[in-house]
Amino acid sequence: MRLENKVAIVTGGAKGLGGEMAQTFAREGAKVVAVDMMPLTYENENVEFYQLNVTDGEACKNFFEYVKEKYGRIDILVNNAGITRDSMTRKMTDDQWDLVIDINLKGVFNLTRYVGPYMEEIGGGSIINISSVVGEYGNIGQANYAASKAGVIGLTKTWAKEFARKGVPVRCNAIAPGYIMTDMMKTVPEELLKKFAGLTMLGRLGQPEEIAKAALFLASDDASYVTGHVLSVNGGMRL
Ligand code: CAA
């Protein structure tokens, strides 16, 4: 029980990586609020669903007030909600660019602007931003997504400095997953998936639980001296 008595928020928590992280945290004793546009694809008595569009600033503020009021604290925030709208740059539309930046980057800011200072107020916390191997190294056909996920790394380092500046242990780290077997992979041509698996040292794509275990480490007190870090969990894709 590494998260006993902790309260966690996981955005994009209905399925995929977010669903796996929410359930892993609950198994370790946390009360979890999973935020998403769609209902949860699983049942867990320690995971509450809250419908929220992370691009809606006012709704994010209301959600923050709701969690504060109901649970009395927030110890962990995982900014995981994200989408892809892949296209070669020459064909990318304004809508494809704006939607990805709005959800993947502004959405991260929208909640953390309230939760980060609140963690300072209550004496500590752990913020985990889900970046990507694509944010670290770029990827053909993903200018919008790469920009958003690289931006998330900038936010991570900024918040690691900003929220701890008065000596309160608010930690902020990023996880940069490689290619993980979730619904997001459905748009990627089979041939490319094989290529990506071949680029890893371990010769395979990742599983959602392998990201959830990394998130559990960063969320827990086991990572009490880890902040401002980007943890690459990608099977050695870019060694
Ligand atoms: N590596 C090398 N070449 C690539 C490539 C790649 N990753 N992706 C595309 N190309 C090449 C194609 O082979 C093609 O080459 P030619 O011009 O010589 O024919 C050229 O680039 C144009 O590609 P397409 O014909 O496929 O162009 P399209 O407009 O039909 O499709 C695309 C473009 C939508 C970007 C499509 O290539 C695609 O879906 N690529 C996969 C993008 C991807 O990796 N997405 C990851 C989603 S998962 C995720 O993002 C999670 C995470 O964090 C990792």
PDB file of C-alpha atoms and ligand atoms in Angstrom:
ATOM      1  CA  MET A   1       0.000   0.000   0.000  1.00  0.00           C
ATOM      2  CA  ARG A   2       2.315   2.714  -1.245  1.00  0.00           C
ATOM      3  CA  LEU A   3      -0.390   5.390  -1.598  1.00  0.00           C
ATOM      4  CA  GLU A   4      -2.412   4.859   1.572  1.00  0.00           C
ATOM      5  CA  ASN A   5      -4.538   7.909   2.542  1.00  0.00           C
ATOM      6  CA  LYS A   6      -3.533   9.771  -0.614  1.00  0.00           C
ATOM      7  CA  VAL A   7      -5.953  11.488  -2.963  1.00  0.00           C
ATOM      8  CA  ALA A   8      -5.124  11.372  -6.671  1.00  0.00           C
ATOM      9  CA  ILE A   9      -6.519  12.956  -9.818  1.00  0.00           C
ATOM     10  CA  VAL A  10      -5.853  11.232 -13.143  1.00  0.00           C
ATOM     11  CA  THR A  11      -6.945  13.016 -16.319  1.00  0.00           C
ATOM     12  CA  GLY A  12      -7.885  10.879 -19.281  1.00  0.00           C
ATOM     13  CA  GLY A  13      -8.575   8.201 -16.663  1.00  0.00           C
ATOM     14  CA  ALA A  14     -11.381   6.307 -18.416  1.00  0.00           C
ATOM     15  CA  LYS A  15      -9.190   3.889 -20.352  1.00  0.00           C
ATOM     16  CA  GLY A  16      -5.724   3.255 -21.755  1.00  0.00           C
ATOM     17  CA  LEU A  17      -2.750   4.581 -19.796  1.00  0.00           C
ATOM     18  CA  GLY A  18      -4.953   6.760 -17.569  1.00  0.00           C
ATOM     19  CA  GLY A  19      -7.271   3.873 -16.727  1.00  0.00           C
ATOM     20  CA  GLU A  20      -4.312   1.683 -15.830  1.00  0.00           C
ATOM     21  CA  MET A  21      -2.750   4.395 -13.651  1.00  0.00           C
ATOM     22  CA  ALA A  22      -6.040   5.136 -11.855  1.00  0.00           C
ATOM     23  CA  GLN A  23      -6.561   1.444 -11.027  1.00  0.00           C
ATOM     24  CA  THR A  24      -2.935   0.917  -9.984  1.00  0.00           C
ATOM     25  CA  PHE A  25      -3.132   3.912  -7.615  1.00  0.00           C
ATOM     26  CA  ALA A  26      -6.430   2.615  -6.172  1.00  0.00           C
ATOM     27  CA  ARG A  27      -4.875  -0.823  -5.591  1.00  0.00           C
ATOM     28  CA  GLU A  28      -2.119   0.897  -3.632  1.00  0.00           C
ATOM     29  CA  GLY A  29      -4.607   2.564  -1.301  1.00  0.00           C
ATOM     30  CA  ALA A  30      -5.351   5.918  -2.964  1.00  0.00           C
ATOM     31  CA  LYS A  31      -8.743   7.489  -3.478  1.00  0.00           C
ATOM     32  CA  VAL A  32      -8.735   8.369  -7.163  1.00  0.00           C
ATOM     33  CA  VAL A  33     -10.807  10.801  -9.178  1.00  0.00           C
ATOM     34  CA  ALA A  34     -10.587   9.858 -12.850  1.00  0.00           C
ATOM     35  CA  VAL A  35     -11.427  12.696 -15.179  1.00  0.00           C
ATOM     36  CA  ASP A  36     -12.510  12.097 -18.756  1.00  0.00           C
ATOM     37  CA  MET A  37     -15.004  13.068 -21.440  1.00  0.00           C
ATOM     38  CA  MET A  38     -16.326   9.503 -21.612  1.00  0.00           C
ATOM     39  CA  PRO A  39     -17.395   7.113 -18.847  1.00  0.00           C
ATOM     40  CA  LEU A  40     -14.931   4.691 -17.243  1.00  0.00           C
ATOM     41  CA  THR A  41     -14.389   1.420 -19.103  1.00  0.00           C
ATOM     42  CA  TYR A  42     -13.868  -0.397 -15.763  1.00  0.00           C
ATOM     43  CA  GLU A  43     -15.370  -0.542 -12.291  1.00  0.00           C
ATOM     44  CA  ASN A  44     -13.430   0.221  -9.146  1.00  0.00           C
ATOM     45  CA  GLU A  45     -14.967   1.323  -5.852  1.00  0.00           C
ATOM     46  CA  ASN A  46     -11.983   3.547  -5.123  1.00  0.00           C
ATOM     47  CA  VAL A  47     -12.108   5.357  -8.456  1.00  0.00           C
ATOM     48  CA  GLU A  48     -14.687   8.098  -8.883  1.00  0.00           C
ATOM     49  CA  PHE A  49     -15.529   9.280 -12.381  1.00  0.00           C
ATOM     50  CA  TYR A  50     -15.925  13.007 -13.084  1.00  0.00           C
ATOM     51  CA  GLN A  51     -16.808  14.207 -16.561  1.00  0.00           C
ATOM     52  CA  LEU A  52     -14.546  17.083 -17.535  1.00  0.00           C
ATOM     53  CA  ASN A  53     -13.192  18.666 -20.664  1.00  0.00           C
ATOM     54  CA  VAL A  54      -9.679  19.769 -19.666  1.00  0.00           C
ATOM     55  CA  THR A  55      -9.739  22.545 -22.285  1.00  0.00           C
ATOM     56  CA  ASP A  56     -12.556  24.290 -20.389  1.00  0.00           C
ATOM     57  CA  GLY A  57     -10.782  26.539 -17.868  1.00  0.00           C
ATOM     58  CA  GLU A  58     -13.885  27.409 -15.861  1.00  0.00           C
ATOM     59  CA  ALA A  59     -14.921  23.757 -15.606  1.00  0.00           C
ATOM     60  CA  CYS A  60     -11.398  22.858 -14.423  1.00  0.00           C
ATOM     61  CA  LYS A  61     -11.664  25.445 -11.641  1.00  0.00           C
ATOM     62  CA  ASN A  62     -15.042  24.059 -10.565  1.00  0.00           C
ATOM     63  CA  PHE A  63     -13.661  20.524 -10.623  1.00  0.00           C
ATOM     64  CA  PHE A  64     -10.707  21.555  -8.452  1.00  0.00           C
ATOM     65  CA  GLU A  65     -13.078  23.150  -5.908  1.00  0.00           C
ATOM     66  CA  TYR A  66     -15.208  19.994  -5.936  1.00  0.00           C
ATOM     67  CA  VAL A  67     -12.287  17.660  -5.156  1.00  0.00           C
ATOM     68  CA  LYS A  68     -10.919  20.000  -2.486  1.00  0.00           C
ATOM     69  CA  GLU A  69     -14.310  20.159  -0.799  1.00  0.00           C
ATOM     70  CA  LYS A  70     -15.103  16.440  -1.038  1.00  0.00           C
ATOM     71  CA  TYR A  71     -11.699  14.877  -0.233  1.00  0.00           C
ATOM     72  CA  GLY A  72     -10.023  17.679   1.747  1.00  0.00           C
ATOM     73  CA  ARG A  73      -6.681  17.277  -0.015  1.00  0.00           C
ATOM     74  CA  ILE A  74      -4.983  16.456  -3.341  1.00  0.00           C
ATOM     75  CA  ASP A  75      -1.671  14.571  -3.133  1.00  0.00           C
ATOM     76  CA  ILE A  76      -1.188  13.408  -6.701  1.00  0.00           C
ATOM     77  CA  LEU A  77      -2.094  14.923 -10.065  1.00  0.00           C
ATOM     78  CA  VAL A  78      -1.466  12.975 -13.256  1.00  0.00           C
ATOM     79  CA  ASN A  79      -1.903  15.087 -16.387  1.00  0.00           C
ATOM     80  CA  ASN A  80      -2.457  12.293 -18.859  1.00  0.00           C
ATOM     81  CA  ALA A  81      -5.359  13.407 -21.092  1.00  0.00           C
ATOM     82  CA  GLY A  82      -4.093  13.577 -24.647  1.00  0.00           C
ATOM     83  CA  ILE A  83      -5.012  12.938 -28.263  1.00  0.00           C
ATOM     84  CA  THR A  84      -3.342  12.584 -31.643  1.00  0.00           C
ATOM     85  CA  ARG A  85      -4.371  14.086 -34.985  1.00  0.00           C
ATOM     86  CA  ASP A  86      -1.491  12.882 -37.129  1.00  0.00           C
ATOM     87  CA  SER A  87      -0.733  14.417 -40.489  1.00  0.00           C
ATOM     88  CA  MET A  88       2.302  15.397 -42.507  1.00  0.00           C
ATOM     89  CA  THR A  89       3.045  19.063 -41.798  1.00  0.00           C
ATOM     90  CA  ARG A  90       2.247  20.179 -45.313  1.00  0.00           C
ATOM     91  CA  LYS A  91      -1.294  18.755 -44.950  1.00  0.00           C
ATOM     92  CA  MET A  92      -1.955  19.660 -41.309  1.00  0.00           C
ATOM     93  CA  THR A  93      -5.117  21.748 -40.816  1.00  0.00           C
ATOM     94  CA  ASP A  94      -5.622  24.514 -38.247  1.00  0.00           C
ATOM     95  CA  ASP A  95      -8.141  22.276 -36.488  1.00  0.00           C
ATOM     96  CA  GLN A  96      -5.622  19.425 -36.176  1.00  0.00           C
ATOM     97  CA  TRP A  97      -3.020  21.790 -34.756  1.00  0.00           C
ATOM     98  CA  ASP A  98      -5.355  23.662 -32.372  1.00  0.00           C
ATOM     99  CA  LEU A  99      -7.143  20.636 -30.956  1.00  0.00           C
ATOM    100  CA  VAL A 100      -3.950  18.785 -30.058  1.00  0.00           C
ATOM    101  CA  ILE A 101      -2.292  21.853 -28.503  1.00  0.00           C
ATOM    102  CA  ASP A 102      -5.473  22.724 -26.609  1.00  0.00           C
ATOM    103  CA  ILE A 103      -5.969  19.316 -25.019  1.00  0.00           C
ATOM    104  CA  ASN A 104      -2.380  18.086 -24.626  1.00  0.00           C
ATOM    105  CA  LEU A 105      -0.767  21.368 -23.514  1.00  0.00           C
ATOM    106  CA  LYS A 106      -3.348  23.938 -22.365  1.00  0.00           C
ATOM    107  CA  GLY A 107      -5.295  21.134 -20.641  1.00  0.00           C
ATOM    108  CA  VAL A 108      -2.220  20.383 -18.507  1.00  0.00           C
ATOM    109  CA  PHE A 109      -1.926  24.046 -17.519  1.00  0.00           C
ATOM    110  CA  ASN A 110      -5.664  24.417 -16.818  1.00  0.00           C
ATOM    111  CA  LEU A 111      -5.688  22.048 -13.840  1.00  0.00           C
ATOM    112  CA  THR A 112      -2.147  22.460 -12.552  1.00  0.00           C
ATOM    113  CA  ARG A 113      -2.582  26.233 -12.158  1.00  0.00           C
ATOM    114  CA  TYR A 114      -4.951  25.405  -9.266  1.00  0.00           C
ATOM    115  CA  VAL A 115      -3.595  22.090  -7.969  1.00  0.00           C
ATOM    116  CA  GLY A 116       0.103  23.092  -7.837  1.00  0.00           C
ATOM    117  CA  PRO A 117      -0.382  26.112  -5.534  1.00  0.00           C
ATOM    118  CA  TYR A 118      -2.857  24.088  -3.443  1.00  0.00           C
ATOM    119  CA  MET A 119      -0.213  21.368  -2.935  1.00  0.00           C
ATOM    120  CA  GLU A 120       2.175  24.093  -1.751  1.00  0.00           C
ATOM    121  CA  GLU A 121      -0.494  25.224   0.702  1.00  0.00           C
ATOM    122  CA  ILE A 122      -1.102  21.743   2.174  1.00  0.00           C
ATOM    123  CA  GLY A 123       2.600  20.907   2.456  1.00  0.00           C
ATOM    124  CA  GLY A 124       3.499  18.811  -0.591  1.00  0.00           C
ATOM    125  CA  GLY A 125       2.411  16.673  -3.497  1.00  0.00           C
ATOM    126  CA  SER A 126       3.427  14.929  -6.683  1.00  0.00           C
ATOM    127  CA  ILE A 127       2.549  16.143 -10.180  1.00  0.00           C
ATOM    128  CA  ILE A 128       3.184  13.767 -13.068  1.00  0.00           C
ATOM    129  CA  ASN A 129       2.895  14.988 -16.642  1.00  0.00           C
ATOM    130  CA  ILE A 130       2.621  12.417 -19.396  1.00  0.00           C
ATOM    131  CA  SER A 131       4.930  13.474 -22.224  1.00  0.00           C
ATOM    132  CA  SER A 132       6.115  11.105 -24.973  1.00  0.00           C
ATOM    133  CA  VAL A 133       9.164   9.772 -26.769  1.00  0.00           C
ATOM    134  CA  VAL A 134       7.759  11.940 -29.582  1.00  0.00           C
ATOM    135  CA  GLY A 135       8.166  15.063 -27.402  1.00  0.00           C
ATOM    136  CA  GLU A 136      11.794  14.132 -26.749  1.00  0.00           C
ATOM    137  CA  TYR A 137      12.837  13.187 -30.282  1.00  0.00           C
ATOM    138  CA  GLY A 138      10.089  14.266 -32.741  1.00  0.00           C
ATOM    139  CA  ASN A 139       8.234  12.010 -35.166  1.00  0.00           C
ATOM    140  CA  ILE A 140       7.266  12.166 -38.825  1.00  0.00           C
ATOM    141  CA  GLY A 141       3.578  13.172 -39.133  1.00  0.00           C
ATOM    142  CA  GLN A 142       3.254  14.477 -35.572  1.00  0.00           C
ATOM    143  CA  ALA A 143       4.323  18.153 -35.540  1.00  0.00           C
ATOM    144  CA  ASN A 144       1.327  19.115 -33.381  1.00  0.00           C
ATOM    145  CA  TYR A 145       1.714  16.221 -30.951  1.00  0.00           C
ATOM    146  CA  ALA A 146       5.511  16.578 -30.713  1.00  0.00           C
ATOM    147  CA  ALA A 147       5.171  20.304 -29.957  1.00  0.00           C
ATOM    148  CA  SER A 148       2.578  19.621 -27.250  1.00  0.00           C
ATOM    149  CA  LYS A 149       4.602  16.840 -25.623  1.00  0.00           C
ATOM    150  CA  ALA A 150       7.850  18.835 -25.737  1.00  0.00           C
ATOM    151  CA  GLY A 151       5.901  21.716 -24.185  1.00  0.00           C
ATOM    152  CA  VAL A 152       4.863  19.421 -21.364  1.00  0.00           C
ATOM    153  CA  ILE A 153       8.546  18.830 -20.552  1.00  0.00           C
ATOM    154  CA  GLY A 154       9.041  22.614 -20.282  1.00  0.00           C
ATOM    155  CA  LEU A 155       6.057  22.851 -17.948  1.00  0.00           C
ATOM    156  CA  THR A 156       7.444  20.003 -15.829  1.00  0.00           C
ATOM    157  CA  LYS A 157      10.786  21.696 -15.258  1.00  0.00           C
ATOM    158  CA  THR A 158       9.149  25.070 -14.627  1.00  0.00           C
ATOM    159  CA  TRP A 159       6.737  23.685 -12.046  1.00  0.00           C
ATOM    160  CA  ALA A 160       9.470  21.639 -10.324  1.00  0.00           C
ATOM    161  CA  LYS A 161      11.133  25.024  -9.688  1.00  0.00           C
ATOM    162  CA  GLU A 162       8.077  27.207  -9.134  1.00  0.00           C
ATOM    163  CA  PHE A 163       6.029  25.110  -6.689  1.00  0.00           C
ATOM    164  CA  ALA A 164       9.034  24.127  -4.532  1.00  0.00           C
ATOM    165  CA  ARG A 165      10.593  27.575  -4.372  1.00  0.00           C
ATOM    166  CA  LYS A 166       9.501  28.148  -0.773  1.00  0.00           C
ATOM    167  CA  GLY A 167      10.903  24.816   0.419  1.00  0.00           C
ATOM    168  CA  VAL A 168       7.632  22.867   0.287  1.00  0.00           C
ATOM    169  CA  PRO A 169       8.157  19.435  -1.305  1.00  0.00           C
ATOM    170  CA  VAL A 170       5.875  19.685  -4.314  1.00  0.00           C
ATOM    171  CA  ARG A 171       7.556  17.431  -6.891  1.00  0.00           C
ATOM    172  CA  CYS A 172       6.874  17.601 -10.603  1.00  0.00           C
ATOM    173  CA  ASN A 173       8.109  14.975 -13.042  1.00  0.00           C
ATOM    174  CA  ALA A 174       7.280  13.768 -16.533  1.00  0.00           C
ATOM    175  CA  ILE A 175       7.039  10.295 -17.970  1.00  0.00           C
ATOM    176  CA  ALA A 176       7.926   9.957 -21.642  1.00  0.00           C
ATOM    177  CA  PRO A 177       6.352   6.696 -22.797  1.00  0.00           C
ATOM    178  CA  GLY A 178       7.453   5.022 -25.989  1.00  0.00           C
ATOM    179  CA  TYR A 179       4.910   3.204 -28.146  1.00  0.00           C
ATOM    180  CA  ILE A 180       2.468   1.553 -25.747  1.00  0.00           C
ATOM    181  CA  MET A 181      -0.300  -0.817 -26.821  1.00  0.00           C
ATOM    182  CA  THR A 182      -3.434   1.293 -26.345  1.00  0.00           C
ATOM    183  CA  ASP A 183      -6.265   2.477 -28.615  1.00  0.00           C
ATOM    184  CA  MET A 184      -4.048   5.407 -29.637  1.00  0.00           C
ATOM    185  CA  MET A 185      -1.996   2.955 -31.692  1.00  0.00           C
ATOM    186  CA  LYS A 186      -4.997   2.084 -33.851  1.00  0.00           C
ATOM    187  CA  THR A 187      -4.248   4.870 -36.332  1.00  0.00           C
ATOM    188  CA  VAL A 188      -0.625   3.794 -36.802  1.00  0.00           C
ATOM    189  CA  PRO A 189      -0.019   1.624 -39.874  1.00  0.00           C
ATOM    190  CA  GLU A 190       1.001  -1.963 -38.975  1.00  0.00           C
ATOM    191  CA  GLU A 191       4.272  -1.616 -40.854  1.00  0.00           C
ATOM    192  CA  LEU A 192       5.271   1.396 -38.734  1.00  0.00           C
ATOM    193  CA  LEU A 193       4.390  -0.406 -35.505  1.00  0.00           C
ATOM    194  CA  LYS A 194       6.802  -3.181 -36.499  1.00  0.00           C
ATOM    195  CA  LYS A 195       9.421  -0.577 -37.280  1.00  0.00           C
ATOM    196  CA  PHE A 196       8.942   1.121 -33.882  1.00  0.00           C
ATOM    197  CA  ALA A 197       9.179  -2.215 -32.040  1.00  0.00           C
ATOM    198  CA  GLY A 198      12.397  -2.907 -33.942  1.00  0.00           C
ATOM    199  CA  LEU A 199      13.869   0.407 -32.792  1.00  0.00           C
ATOM    200  CA  THR A 200      13.664  -0.627 -29.124  1.00  0.00           C
ATOM    201  CA  MET A 201      16.441  -2.561 -27.380  1.00  0.00           C
ATOM    202  CA  LEU A 202      13.805  -4.923 -25.983  1.00  0.00           C
ATOM    203  CA  GLY A 203      12.337  -5.633 -29.427  1.00  0.00           C
ATOM    204  CA  ARG A 204       8.705  -4.959 -28.536  1.00  0.00           C
ATOM    205  CA  LEU A 205       6.113  -2.280 -27.850  1.00  0.00           C
ATOM    206  CA  GLY A 206       5.149  -1.463 -24.241  1.00  0.00           C
ATOM    207  CA  GLN A 207       2.126  -2.371 -22.122  1.00  0.00           C
ATOM    208  CA  PRO A 208       0.016   0.186 -20.156  1.00  0.00           C
ATOM    209  CA  GLU A 209       0.947  -1.408 -16.812  1.00  0.00           C
ATOM    210  CA  GLU A 210       4.618  -0.677 -17.519  1.00  0.00           C
ATOM    211  CA  ILE A 211       3.771   3.035 -17.555  1.00  0.00           C
ATOM    212  CA  ALA A 212       1.490   2.732 -14.525  1.00  0.00           C
ATOM    213  CA  LYS A 213       4.333   1.202 -12.482  1.00  0.00           C
ATOM    214  CA  ALA A 214       6.596   4.132 -13.358  1.00  0.00           C
ATOM    215  CA  ALA A 215       3.804   6.551 -12.390  1.00  0.00           C
ATOM    216  CA  LEU A 216       3.330   4.708  -9.090  1.00  0.00           C
ATOM    217  CA  PHE A 217       7.004   5.203  -8.283  1.00  0.00           C
ATOM    218  CA  LEU A 218       6.886   8.943  -9.045  1.00  0.00           C
ATOM    219  CA  ALA A 219       3.594   9.376  -7.172  1.00  0.00           C
ATOM    220  CA  SER A 220       4.836   7.593  -4.046  1.00  0.00           C
ATOM    221  CA  ASP A 221       7.235   8.677  -1.332  1.00  0.00           C
ATOM    222  CA  ASP A 222       9.781   6.262  -2.854  1.00  0.00           C
ATOM    223  CA  ALA A 223      10.516   9.136  -5.242  1.00  0.00           C
ATOM    224  CA  SER A 224      10.871  11.720  -2.459  1.00  0.00           C
ATOM    225  CA  TYR A 225      14.147  13.060  -3.926  1.00  0.00           C
ATOM    226  CA  VAL A 226      13.093  12.969  -7.593  1.00  0.00           C
ATOM    227  CA  THR A 227      11.827  16.164  -9.196  1.00  0.00           C
ATOM    228  CA  GLY A 228      12.145  17.957 -12.528  1.00  0.00           C
ATOM    229  CA  HIS A 229      12.963  14.603 -14.125  1.00  0.00           C
ATOM    230  CA  VAL A 230      11.816  13.130 -17.443  1.00  0.00           C
ATOM    231  CA  LEU A 231      11.560   9.369 -17.021  1.00  0.00           C
ATOM    232  CA  SER A 232      11.758   7.662 -20.419  1.00  0.00           C
ATOM    233  CA  VAL A 233       9.876   4.366 -20.423  1.00  0.00           C
ATOM    234  CA  ASN A 234      10.393   3.202 -23.983  1.00  0.00           C
ATOM    235  CA  GLY A 235      12.220  -0.129 -24.040  1.00  0.00           C
ATOM    236  CA  GLY A 236      15.469   1.624 -24.928  1.00  0.00           C
ATOM    237  CA  MET A 237      14.027   3.060 -28.131  1.00  0.00           C
ATOM    238  CA  ARG A 238      16.615   5.800 -28.618  1.00  0.00           C
ATOM    239  CA  LEU A 239      19.786   4.378 -27.096  1.00  0.00           C
TER     240      LEU A 239
HETATM  241  N1  CAA B   1       9.259   6.869 -40.731  1.00  0.00           N
HETATM  242  C1  CAA B   1       9.666   6.944 -42.002  1.00  0.00           C
HETATM  243  N2  CAA B   1       8.908   7.343 -43.016  1.00  0.00           N
HETATM  244  C2  CAA B   1       7.640   7.691 -42.738  1.00  0.00           C
HETATM  245  C3  CAA B   1       7.138   7.641 -41.441  1.00  0.00           C
HETATM  246  C4  CAA B   1       7.990   7.217 -40.410  1.00  0.00           C
HETATM  247  N3  CAA B   1       7.608   7.158 -39.146  1.00  0.00           N
HETATM  248  N4  CAA B   1       5.860   8.074 -41.475  1.00  0.00           N
HETATM  249  C5  CAA B   1       5.585   8.380 -42.757  1.00  0.00           C
HETATM  250  N5  CAA B   1       6.660   8.134 -43.524  1.00  0.00           N
HETATM  251  C6  CAA B   1       6.800   8.352 -44.942  1.00  0.00           C
HETATM  252  C7  CAA B   1       5.916   7.420 -45.771  1.00  0.00           C
HETATM  253  O1  CAA B   1       6.552   6.175 -45.959  1.00  0.00           O
HETATM  254  C8  CAA B   1       5.765   8.222 -47.050  1.00  0.00           C
HETATM  255  O2  CAA B   1       6.933   8.104 -47.801  1.00  0.00           O
HETATM  256  P1  CAA B   1       6.913   8.406 -49.396  1.00  0.00           P
HETATM  257  O3  CAA B   1       6.622   9.863 -49.543  1.00  0.00           O
HETATM  258  O4  CAA B   1       8.264   7.997 -49.828  1.00  0.00           O
HETATM  259  O5  CAA B   1       5.816   7.522 -49.927  1.00  0.00           O
HETATM  260  C9  CAA B   1       5.692   9.653 -46.545  1.00  0.00           C
HETATM  261  O6  CAA B   1       6.345   9.661 -45.275  1.00  0.00           O
HETATM  262  C10 CAA B   1       4.253  10.150 -46.426  1.00  0.00           C
HETATM  263  O7  CAA B   1       3.569   9.239 -45.571  1.00  0.00           O
HETATM  264  P2  CAA B   1       2.144   8.714 -45.874  1.00  0.00           P
HETATM  265  O8  CAA B   1       1.981   8.317 -47.292  1.00  0.00           O
HETATM  266  O9  CAA B   1       1.820   7.692 -44.826  1.00  0.00           O
HETATM  267  O10 CAA B   1       1.275  10.029 -45.712  1.00  0.00           O
HETATM  268  P3  CAA B   1      -0.182  10.116 -45.279  1.00  0.00           P
HETATM  269  O11 CAA B   1      -0.552  11.536 -45.423  1.00  0.00           O
HETATM  270  O12 CAA B   1      -1.028   9.087 -45.922  1.00  0.00           O
HETATM  271  O13 CAA B   1      -0.123   9.721 -43.709  1.00  0.00           O
HETATM  272  C11 CAA B   1       0.493   9.935 -41.465  1.00  0.00           C
HETATM  273  C12 CAA B   1       0.705  10.455 -42.880  1.00  0.00           C
HETATM  274  C13 CAA B   1      -0.952  10.136 -41.042  1.00  0.00           C
HETATM  275  C14 CAA B   1       1.406  10.757 -40.571  1.00  0.00           C
HETATM  276  C15 CAA B   1       0.839   8.420 -41.416  1.00  0.00           C
HETATM  277  O14 CAA B   1       2.110   8.210 -41.971  1.00  0.00           O
HETATM  278  C16 CAA B   1       0.859   7.912 -39.991  1.00  0.00           C
HETATM  279  O15 CAA B   1      -0.169   7.605 -39.392  1.00  0.00           O
HETATM  280  N6  CAA B   1       2.064   7.786 -39.414  1.00  0.00           N
HETATM  281  C17 CAA B   1       2.221   7.338 -38.048  1.00  0.00           C
HETATM  282  C18 CAA B   1       2.381   8.514 -37.140  1.00  0.00           C
HETATM  283  C19 CAA B   1       2.699   8.001 -35.749  1.00  0.00           C
HETATM  284  O16 CAA B   1       3.752   7.415 -35.510  1.00  0.00           O
HETATM  285  N7  CAA B   1       1.806   8.235 -34.790  1.00  0.00           N
HETATM  286  C20 CAA B   1       2.016   7.787 -33.478  1.00  0.00           C
HETATM  287  C21 CAA B   1       0.657   7.682 -32.794  1.00  0.00           C
HETATM  288  S1  CAA B   1       0.826   6.960 -31.173  1.00  0.00           S
HETATM  289  C22 CAA B   1       1.415   8.219 -30.232  1.00  0.00           C
HETATM  290  O17 CAA B   1       1.583   9.309 -30.640  1.00  0.00           O
HETATM  291  C23 CAA B   1       1.689   7.885 -28.790  1.00  0.00           C
HETATM  292  C24 CAA B   1       3.058   8.238 -28.387  1.00  0.00           C
HETATM  293  O18 CAA B   1       3.236   9.081 -27.535  1.00  0.00           O
HETATM  294  C25 CAA B   1       4.205   7.507 -28.965  1.00  0.00           C
END
